[in-house]
Amino acid sequence: MPKADCKYWDKCYQRNDAHLEKYNHPEKQTEATKMAPKRKATDTEEHKDSPNTIDSMETPEMDLEEPVGNYESETAKLQKEAMNNIAGKNFMEILEKRIRLSVQQEYDSLCESNEFIRHKFLVEMPEDFYEFWKFINTLKKDTTKAAALQHVETVFQLELVGPFEFLAGKFHKAKIGEPGDYLRHWRFYYDPPEFQTVFVRQGTGIHYGYWRDVPQDKERLMLARNDATRSCEFQFVAGNIFDAFLHYLQHDYVGTPFTAAQVAATKKAVKQYISDNSLEMAQLDSLKNERDKRVLAKTFHRAGIVVPYERKTQQGYRPLMVSDAELKKILALFERKDLNDGSDNAKQAVLEKLQPVANAANIAMDECDFGTALELGLDLFSSGHKELHMLISSLLVPAYSLLSRPQFIAIAKAHLDQRTKEINLSIFEVLK
């Protein structure tokens, strides 16, 4: 008499002799298995149509990638990964997976919306930016987008860069770059992660941009100015981009008697556009006064730092163990002729003096005074000494991580990897 099949099939856990003698334990076949038994491919068949390349090996991983969420959820994900990888060594690889633009089709799709700006530059633009773009397209009849950019550059020696170039369509047919290439696009030597360039005076280091203390900021942003060929200091010049443009025309544009009438007409057109569209533009004085109340340290770049600070418990920031003057004196060792003999003597002398300062900043960070390490990291960055890049990274990466500003980690690391004093910093030169 044939044995009956066990109802648990081959998943049965019983191993006693009586049970095994009474019941069969065949492998359970699903409907799909009965209809079409799967044929195992040979090694030759598996690789017949797949070239032995890195790209072909990585494709399955790309297909399984998570869809991009909203800005807040993506920030949380980046923050979690940054905290798990506090050294920041693999942060650019993490960022590259989040951006998901290694395939041309995905890149082209992203170019169809303003999400390109957030994915490539890791920030969102404020409303006054988009209004100014509309205004620029009205300056000359039948001149829009890329032609409008060229018109402003020709007439006012002013390049509208970064997100303006995206709106003009310059990125749409461009070669795809690495994530760091976009983050370095028009990032001058002394630009900290908090600064994003939007205006550049043609052929100079003079540039204007939005200042964000937090990457997610997109409202009531001030604009600052810096001349990278002169110093690391930034000056807040406007509470909106229209006023920044007027400041440029007044202080940095080099006109002639022949251009005076056109400049006057443009200034009038700016005010007329704001009036006609009933735009409420934030003013510099009110924004600056509001921010000054939250600035905890001035820093070498003079813009200062803003971090969460509990005044009652004095938690969030403590001053460096040396004054700005003392820190500059330490950094001046790089210039001493007796140490600057082509060896590492100057670097070693500076690091020896800086080590206790950095240790104190790290202790402060362990005790939730994150602003201290941020201040020291930005001061060393503003000093401009490339010999300190490793120390700078060791301060900024954990500080930004603990402050939940992971986008600034990616920007800082991309900049430090290829920091240059050149003034032509367009990504389109890199991607030629």
Short mmCIF file of C-alpha atoms in Angstrom, two decimals:
data_model
loop_
_atom_site.label_atom_id
_atom_site.label_comp_id
_atom_site.label_asym_id
_atom_site.label_seq_id
_atom_site.Cartn_x
_atom_site.Cartn_y
_atom_site.Cartn_z
CA MET A 1 0.00 0.00 0.00
CA PRO A 2 1.55 3.33 -1.07
CA LYS A 3 2.42 5.87 1.63
CA ALA A 4 0.46 9.14 1.85
CA ASP A 5 2.18 12.48 1.39
CA CYS A 6 2.91 14.48 4.56
CA LYS A 7 0.87 17.68 4.62
CA TYR A 8 4.02 19.65 5.42
CA TRP A 9 5.85 18.27 2.36
CA ASP A 10 9.61 18.74 2.47
CA LYS A 11 9.25 21.45 5.17
CA CYS A 12 8.29 18.88 7.83
CA TYR A 13 10.53 19.04 10.89
CA GLN A 14 9.74 15.58 12.30
CA ARG A 15 12.54 13.04 12.07
CA ASN A 16 11.19 10.06 14.06
CA ASP A 17 11.24 6.66 12.27
CA ALA A 18 7.51 5.98 12.66
CA HIS A 19 6.52 9.24 10.95
CA LEU A 20 9.04 8.81 8.12
CA GLU A 21 7.84 5.24 7.52
CA LYS A 22 4.20 6.31 7.34
CA TYR A 23 4.48 9.42 5.11
CA ASN A 24 6.30 10.57 1.98
CA HIS A 25 8.07 13.97 2.03
CA PRO A 26 8.40 15.07 -1.59
CA GLU A 27 9.45 18.60 -2.61
CA LYS A 28 6.38 20.82 -2.89
CA GLN A 29 5.78 22.10 -6.42
CA THR A 30 4.09 25.44 -7.01
CA GLU A 31 1.75 26.04 -9.94
CA ALA A 32 4.48 28.03 -11.70
CA THR A 33 6.93 25.16 -11.23
CA LYS A 34 4.47 22.62 -12.63
CA MET A 35 3.73 24.75 -15.68
CA ALA A 36 7.26 25.74 -16.55
CA PRO A 37 10.13 24.09 -14.71
CA LYS A 38 13.03 26.54 -14.46
CA ARG A 39 16.06 25.53 -16.47
CA LYS A 40 19.35 26.42 -14.88
CA ALA A 41 21.54 28.41 -17.20
CA THR A 42 25.12 27.46 -17.78
CA ASP A 43 27.95 29.89 -17.14
CA THR A 44 28.26 30.38 -20.88
CA GLU A 45 24.58 31.28 -21.24
CA GLU A 46 24.60 33.59 -18.21
CA HIS A 47 27.42 35.69 -19.60
CA LYS A 48 26.73 35.29 -23.29
CA ASP A 49 25.10 38.70 -23.71
CA SER A 50 26.73 40.50 -20.79
CA PRO A 51 30.10 42.19 -21.31
CA ASN A 52 32.49 41.76 -18.42
CA THR A 53 32.41 45.39 -17.34
CA ILE A 54 31.86 47.28 -14.10
CA ASP A 55 28.79 48.98 -15.58
CA SER A 56 27.10 45.66 -16.38
CA MET A 57 27.86 44.32 -12.92
CA GLU A 58 26.38 47.39 -11.19
CA THR A 59 23.15 47.60 -13.19
CA PRO A 60 21.07 45.30 -10.91
CA GLU A 61 22.00 47.45 -7.91
CA MET A 62 20.82 50.56 -9.70
CA ASP A 63 17.48 48.94 -10.55
CA LEU A 64 16.85 48.17 -6.90
CA GLU A 65 17.54 51.72 -5.80
CA GLU A 66 14.94 53.41 -3.64
CA PRO A 67 12.88 56.19 -5.18
CA VAL A 68 13.83 59.69 -4.11
CA GLY A 69 11.53 61.11 -1.42
CA ASN A 70 10.76 64.67 -0.46
CA TYR A 71 13.45 67.05 0.72
CA GLU A 72 12.87 66.47 4.43
CA SER A 73 12.87 62.67 4.22
CA GLU A 74 15.92 62.69 1.98
CA THR A 75 17.72 64.95 4.44
CA ALA A 76 16.87 62.52 7.24
CA LYS A 77 18.25 59.60 5.20
CA LEU A 78 21.45 61.45 4.40
CA GLN A 79 21.75 62.45 8.06
CA LYS A 80 21.37 58.84 9.22
CA GLU A 81 23.98 57.63 6.76
CA ALA A 82 26.34 60.45 7.67
CA MET A 83 26.05 59.57 11.36
CA ASN A 84 26.80 55.92 10.57
CA ASN A 85 29.80 57.05 8.55
CA ILE A 86 31.12 59.87 10.71
CA ALA A 87 34.51 59.92 8.98
CA GLY A 88 32.74 60.85 5.76
CA LYS A 89 35.01 58.69 3.63
CA ASN A 90 32.21 57.17 1.57
CA PHE A 91 29.78 60.07 1.67
CA MET A 92 30.15 60.95 -1.99
CA GLU A 93 29.26 57.37 -2.94
CA ILE A 94 26.15 57.59 -0.74
CA LEU A 95 25.28 60.91 -2.31
CA GLU A 96 25.75 59.53 -5.81
CA LYS A 97 23.18 56.79 -5.14
CA ARG A 98 20.71 59.37 -3.84
CA ILE A 99 21.07 61.60 -6.88
CA ARG A 100 20.43 58.69 -9.28
CA LEU A 101 21.62 60.41 -12.40
CA SER A 102 24.20 58.03 -13.79
CA VAL A 103 21.93 57.06 -16.68
CA GLN A 104 21.24 59.52 -19.50
CA GLN A 105 17.52 58.80 -19.56
CA GLU A 106 17.16 59.60 -15.87
CA TYR A 107 19.25 62.74 -16.32
CA ASP A 108 17.06 63.96 -19.18
CA SER A 109 13.93 63.29 -17.15
CA LEU A 110 15.29 65.27 -14.21
CA CYS A 111 16.10 68.20 -16.49
CA GLU A 112 12.38 68.60 -17.13
CA SER A 113 11.73 70.11 -13.67
CA ASN A 114 13.37 72.35 -11.10
CA GLU A 115 14.13 69.23 -9.07
CA PHE A 116 17.40 69.26 -11.02
CA ILE A 117 18.58 72.16 -8.83
CA ARG A 118 17.89 70.33 -5.59
CA HIS A 119 19.44 67.07 -6.77
CA LYS A 120 22.56 68.58 -8.27
CA PHE A 121 23.23 71.55 -5.98
CA LEU A 122 21.54 70.08 -2.86
CA VAL A 123 19.52 73.25 -2.15
CA GLU A 124 16.21 74.79 -3.17
CA MET A 125 15.93 78.30 -4.53
CA PRO A 126 13.77 81.04 -2.95
CA GLU A 127 10.87 82.74 -4.69
CA ASP A 128 12.77 85.95 -5.43
CA PHE A 129 15.24 83.91 -7.51
CA TYR A 130 12.51 82.69 -9.87
CA GLU A 131 10.95 86.16 -10.06
CA PHE A 132 14.32 87.64 -11.01
CA TRP A 133 14.65 85.04 -13.76
CA LYS A 134 11.30 86.18 -15.17
CA PHE A 135 12.53 89.77 -15.04
CA ILE A 136 15.77 88.95 -16.88
CA ASN A 137 13.74 87.47 -19.72
CA THR A 138 11.93 90.80 -20.17
CA LEU A 139 15.03 92.98 -20.53
CA LYS A 140 15.28 92.56 -24.28
CA LYS A 141 12.39 91.77 -26.60
CA ASP A 142 12.33 88.22 -27.96
CA THR A 143 15.43 87.34 -25.93
CA THR A 144 14.90 84.52 -23.45
CA LYS A 145 16.74 81.74 -21.66
CA ALA A 146 20.32 81.27 -22.95
CA ALA A 147 20.04 84.40 -25.10
CA ALA A 148 18.92 86.36 -22.04
CA LEU A 149 21.99 85.19 -20.12
CA GLN A 150 24.22 86.23 -22.99
CA HIS A 151 22.53 89.64 -23.17
CA VAL A 152 23.18 90.34 -19.46
CA GLU A 153 26.77 89.18 -19.79
CA THR A 154 27.41 91.33 -22.87
CA VAL A 155 25.77 94.50 -21.56
CA PHE A 156 26.61 94.33 -17.85
CA GLN A 157 29.71 92.07 -17.74
CA LEU A 158 27.67 89.87 -15.39
CA GLU A 159 27.41 86.09 -15.65
CA LEU A 160 24.28 84.52 -14.17
CA VAL A 161 25.48 81.08 -13.13
CA GLY A 162 24.53 77.87 -11.36
CA PRO A 163 20.74 77.46 -11.15
CA PHE A 164 20.29 80.27 -13.70
CA GLU A 165 22.18 78.18 -16.24
CA PHE A 166 19.82 75.30 -15.60
CA LEU A 167 16.77 77.51 -16.21
CA ALA A 168 18.42 78.70 -19.41
CA GLY A 169 18.72 75.09 -20.62
CA LYS A 170 22.51 74.87 -20.58
CA PHE A 171 22.55 71.62 -18.59
CA HIS A 172 19.96 69.83 -20.71
CA LYS A 173 22.29 68.64 -23.45
CA ALA A 174 25.49 68.74 -21.41
CA LYS A 175 27.64 65.72 -20.70
CA ILE A 176 26.81 64.09 -17.36
CA GLY A 177 29.37 64.79 -14.66
CA GLU A 178 30.17 63.31 -11.27
CA PRO A 179 28.20 64.58 -8.24
CA GLY A 180 31.18 66.58 -7.03
CA ASP A 181 31.46 68.42 -10.36
CA TYR A 182 28.06 70.06 -9.82
CA LEU A 183 28.87 70.97 -6.23
CA ARG A 184 32.11 72.67 -7.37
CA HIS A 185 30.36 74.54 -10.18
CA TRP A 186 31.31 78.20 -9.68
CA ARG A 187 32.51 77.50 -6.13
CA PHE A 188 35.37 79.90 -5.54
CA TYR A 189 38.38 79.21 -3.33
CA TYR A 190 37.02 80.78 -0.13
CA ASP A 191 33.34 79.86 -0.56
CA PRO A 192 32.12 77.93 2.49
CA PRO A 193 29.33 75.33 2.09
CA GLU A 194 26.81 77.90 3.31
CA PHE A 195 27.35 80.07 0.22
CA GLN A 196 25.96 79.48 -3.31
CA THR A 197 27.15 81.63 -6.21
CA VAL A 198 24.56 83.09 -8.61
CA PHE A 199 26.33 86.20 -10.03
CA VAL A 200 29.93 86.47 -11.28
CA ARG A 201 31.51 89.59 -12.68
CA GLN A 202 33.02 88.41 -15.94
CA GLY A 203 36.70 87.47 -15.73
CA THR A 204 37.10 88.35 -12.04
CA GLY A 205 36.82 86.80 -8.59
CA ILE A 206 33.92 89.09 -7.68
CA HIS A 207 30.83 87.02 -7.10
CA TYR A 208 27.47 87.23 -5.33
CA GLY A 209 25.39 84.44 -3.87
CA TYR A 210 22.76 83.24 -1.44
CA TRP A 211 23.78 82.51 2.15
CA ARG A 212 22.10 79.60 3.97
CA ASP A 213 22.88 78.67 7.56
CA VAL A 214 20.86 75.48 7.06
CA PRO A 215 20.71 73.63 3.70
CA GLN A 216 16.89 73.53 3.70
CA ASP A 217 16.57 77.33 4.01
CA LYS A 218 14.75 78.84 1.02
CA GLU A 219 12.96 81.84 2.51
CA ARG A 220 14.23 85.28 3.49
CA LEU A 221 17.79 84.53 2.37
CA MET A 222 20.41 87.27 2.30
CA LEU A 223 22.90 87.64 -0.52
CA ALA A 224 26.59 88.11 0.14
CA ARG A 225 29.55 89.31 -1.92
CA ASN A 226 33.18 88.18 -2.02
CA ASP A 227 36.22 88.88 -4.16
CA ALA A 228 38.13 85.59 -4.12
CA THR A 229 41.28 87.25 -5.49
CA ARG A 230 41.53 89.51 -2.44
CA SER A 231 40.36 87.83 0.75
CA CYS A 232 38.16 85.26 2.43
CA GLU A 233 35.75 87.87 3.82
CA PHE A 234 32.09 88.01 2.82
CA GLN A 235 29.82 91.03 3.01
CA PHE A 236 26.04 90.84 3.15
CA VAL A 237 24.80 93.24 0.49
CA ALA A 238 21.09 92.54 -0.10
CA GLY A 239 17.96 90.95 1.32
CA ASN A 240 16.77 89.82 -2.11
CA ILE A 241 18.29 89.16 -5.52
CA PHE A 242 16.83 92.28 -7.16
CA ASP A 243 18.67 94.47 -4.65
CA ALA A 244 21.82 92.38 -5.15
CA PHE A 245 21.63 93.15 -8.88
CA LEU A 246 21.22 96.86 -8.16
CA HIS A 247 24.18 96.70 -5.75
CA TYR A 248 26.27 95.15 -8.50
CA LEU A 249 25.32 97.88 -10.98
CA GLN A 250 26.15 100.54 -8.39
CA HIS A 251 29.42 99.16 -7.01
CA ASP A 252 30.98 96.53 -9.29
CA TYR A 253 29.83 97.27 -12.81
CA VAL A 254 32.43 99.23 -14.76
CA GLY A 255 30.45 101.38 -17.13
CA THR A 256 31.23 104.09 -19.66
CA PRO A 257 29.44 107.32 -20.60
CA PHE A 258 27.86 105.35 -23.43
CA THR A 259 26.29 102.76 -21.07
CA ALA A 260 25.05 105.17 -18.41
CA ALA A 261 21.61 105.59 -20.02
CA GLN A 262 21.09 101.82 -20.35
CA VAL A 263 22.11 101.23 -16.74
CA ALA A 264 19.69 103.93 -15.55
CA ALA A 265 16.91 102.41 -17.65
CA THR A 266 17.62 98.95 -16.21
CA LYS A 267 17.51 100.22 -12.64
CA LYS A 268 14.16 101.82 -13.39
CA ALA A 269 12.93 98.59 -15.01
CA VAL A 270 13.81 96.64 -11.84
CA LYS A 271 11.67 98.89 -9.67
CA GLN A 272 8.88 98.92 -12.22
CA TYR A 273 8.80 95.12 -12.42
CA ILE A 274 8.60 94.80 -8.62
CA SER A 275 5.78 97.34 -8.52
CA ASP A 276 3.82 95.89 -11.43
CA ASN A 277 3.92 92.40 -9.94
CA SER A 278 3.26 93.55 -6.37
CA LEU A 279 6.32 91.73 -5.10
CA GLU A 280 7.20 91.99 -1.43
CA MET A 281 10.97 91.99 -1.25
CA ALA A 282 12.75 91.34 2.06
CA GLN A 283 15.13 94.10 3.07
CA LEU A 284 18.73 93.64 4.14
CA ASP A 285 18.58 95.58 7.41
CA SER A 286 15.72 93.59 8.91
CA LEU A 287 17.15 90.22 7.82
CA LYS A 288 20.63 91.09 9.05
CA ASN A 289 19.39 92.37 12.42
CA GLU A 290 17.35 89.20 12.84
CA ARG A 291 20.29 86.95 12.00
CA ASP A 292 22.82 88.91 14.08
CA LYS A 293 20.88 87.93 17.19
CA ARG A 294 21.59 84.28 16.42
CA VAL A 295 25.25 84.61 15.39
CA LEU A 296 27.48 83.00 18.01
CA ALA A 297 30.93 83.69 16.53
CA LYS A 298 32.12 86.01 13.77
CA THR A 299 34.66 83.65 12.11
CA PHE A 300 37.42 84.66 9.71
CA HIS A 301 35.00 85.03 6.79
CA ARG A 302 33.08 87.64 8.86
CA ALA A 303 29.64 86.18 8.11
CA GLY A 304 29.58 84.30 11.41
CA ILE A 305 28.02 80.97 12.34
CA VAL A 306 24.47 80.17 13.43
CA VAL A 307 23.78 76.96 15.32
CA PRO A 308 21.07 75.90 17.78
CA TYR A 309 21.96 77.38 21.17
CA GLU A 310 20.23 77.03 24.51
CA ARG A 311 21.06 80.24 26.38
CA LYS A 312 19.79 79.00 29.72
CA THR A 313 22.16 76.02 29.77
CA GLN A 314 24.67 77.60 27.35
CA GLN A 315 24.61 74.41 25.30
CA GLY A 316 25.41 74.41 21.60
CA TYR A 317 28.55 76.52 21.48
CA ARG A 318 31.57 77.47 23.56
CA PRO A 319 34.38 79.80 22.46
CA LEU A 320 37.60 78.37 21.07
CA MET A 321 40.44 78.01 23.54
CA VAL A 322 42.36 80.66 21.56
CA SER A 323 41.29 84.08 20.29
CA ASP A 324 41.09 84.94 16.59
CA ALA A 325 44.34 86.90 16.94
CA GLU A 326 46.10 83.94 18.56
CA LEU A 327 44.81 81.56 15.90
CA LYS A 328 46.06 83.85 13.13
CA LYS A 329 49.44 84.00 14.88
CA ILE A 330 49.65 80.20 14.81
CA LEU A 331 48.73 80.12 11.11
CA ALA A 332 51.36 82.79 10.40
CA LEU A 333 54.00 80.12 11.02
CA PHE A 334 53.32 78.99 7.45
CA GLU A 335 54.89 82.25 6.27
CA ARG A 336 58.06 82.15 8.40
CA LYS A 337 61.12 81.97 6.18
CA ASP A 338 63.11 79.84 8.62
CA LEU A 339 60.37 77.19 8.53
CA ASN A 340 59.33 77.57 4.90
CA ASP A 341 62.34 75.73 3.44
CA GLY A 342 60.51 73.28 1.21
CA SER A 343 60.13 70.66 3.92
CA ASP A 344 57.17 69.91 6.19
CA ASN A 345 58.65 71.94 9.03
CA ALA A 346 56.08 74.74 8.76
CA LYS A 347 53.18 72.29 8.57
CA GLN A 348 54.42 70.31 11.56
CA ALA A 349 54.95 73.48 13.60
CA VAL A 350 51.40 74.66 12.85
CA LEU A 351 49.80 71.27 13.54
CA GLU A 352 51.67 71.00 16.82
CA LYS A 353 50.18 74.33 17.92
CA LEU A 354 46.71 73.53 16.54
CA GLN A 355 46.38 70.06 18.04
CA PRO A 356 45.32 71.22 21.54
CA VAL A 357 42.83 73.66 19.96
CA ALA A 358 41.34 70.90 17.80
CA ASN A 359 41.23 68.48 20.74
CA ALA A 360 39.32 71.05 22.81
CA ALA A 361 36.88 71.58 19.92
CA ASN A 362 36.28 67.83 19.67
CA ILE A 363 35.68 67.60 23.42
CA ALA A 364 33.19 70.47 23.11
CA MET A 365 31.47 68.57 20.31
CA ASP A 366 31.23 65.46 22.48
CA GLU A 367 29.47 67.63 25.06
CA CYS A 368 26.93 68.92 22.50
CA ASP A 369 28.67 72.23 21.75
CA PHE A 370 28.73 71.51 18.02
CA GLY A 371 29.32 75.14 17.02
CA THR A 372 32.87 75.12 18.38
CA ALA A 373 34.17 72.55 15.89
CA LEU A 374 32.22 74.29 13.11
CA GLU A 375 33.86 77.62 13.94
CA LEU A 376 37.38 76.17 14.01
CA GLY A 377 36.84 74.18 10.81
CA LEU A 378 35.54 77.23 8.92
CA ASP A 379 38.34 79.44 10.28
CA LEU A 380 40.99 77.00 9.07
CA PHE A 381 39.16 76.71 5.74
CA SER A 382 39.14 80.50 5.39
CA SER A 383 42.87 80.65 6.12
CA GLY A 384 43.35 79.06 2.70
CA HIS A 385 46.12 76.64 3.67
CA LYS A 386 45.68 73.38 1.77
CA GLU A 387 48.02 71.67 4.22
CA LEU A 388 45.16 71.81 6.73
CA HIS A 389 42.50 70.19 4.54
CA MET A 390 42.60 66.88 6.41
CA LEU A 391 42.20 68.62 9.77
CA ILE A 392 39.44 70.84 8.34
CA SER A 393 37.52 67.79 7.12
CA SER A 394 37.89 66.06 10.50
CA LEU A 395 36.18 69.07 12.12
CA LEU A 396 33.51 69.99 9.57
CA VAL A 397 32.21 66.50 8.78
CA PRO A 398 31.19 65.55 12.33
CA ALA A 399 30.02 69.10 13.10
CA TYR A 400 27.68 69.22 10.09
CA SER A 401 26.54 65.67 10.82
CA LEU A 402 25.59 66.43 14.40
CA LEU A 403 23.90 69.66 13.29
CA SER A 404 21.79 67.67 10.77
CA ARG A 405 23.32 69.48 7.78
CA PRO A 406 24.56 66.52 5.70
CA GLN A 407 24.29 68.40 2.39
CA PHE A 408 27.07 70.68 3.62
CA ILE A 409 29.26 67.62 4.21
CA ALA A 410 29.00 66.66 0.55
CA ILE A 411 29.67 70.24 -0.58
CA ALA A 412 32.68 70.65 1.73
CA LYS A 413 34.24 67.34 0.73
CA ALA A 414 33.74 67.96 -2.99
CA HIS A 415 35.34 71.39 -2.65
CA LEU A 416 38.29 70.22 -0.54
CA ASP A 417 38.98 67.39 -2.99
CA GLN A 418 39.62 69.83 -5.87
CA ARG A 419 40.03 73.30 -4.39
CA THR A 420 41.48 75.85 -6.79
CA LYS A 421 42.20 79.58 -6.99
CA GLU A 422 41.20 79.70 -10.65
CA ILE A 423 38.38 82.11 -11.51
CA ASN A 424 36.83 80.15 -14.38
CA LEU A 425 35.03 77.52 -12.35
CA SER A 426 32.31 76.44 -14.76
CA ILE A 427 31.41 72.75 -14.84
CA PHE A 428 31.13 73.05 -18.62
CA GLU A 429 34.90 73.53 -18.82
CA VAL A 430 35.39 70.32 -16.82
CA LEU A 431 32.97 68.29 -18.95
CA LYS A 432 34.39 69.24 -22.36
#
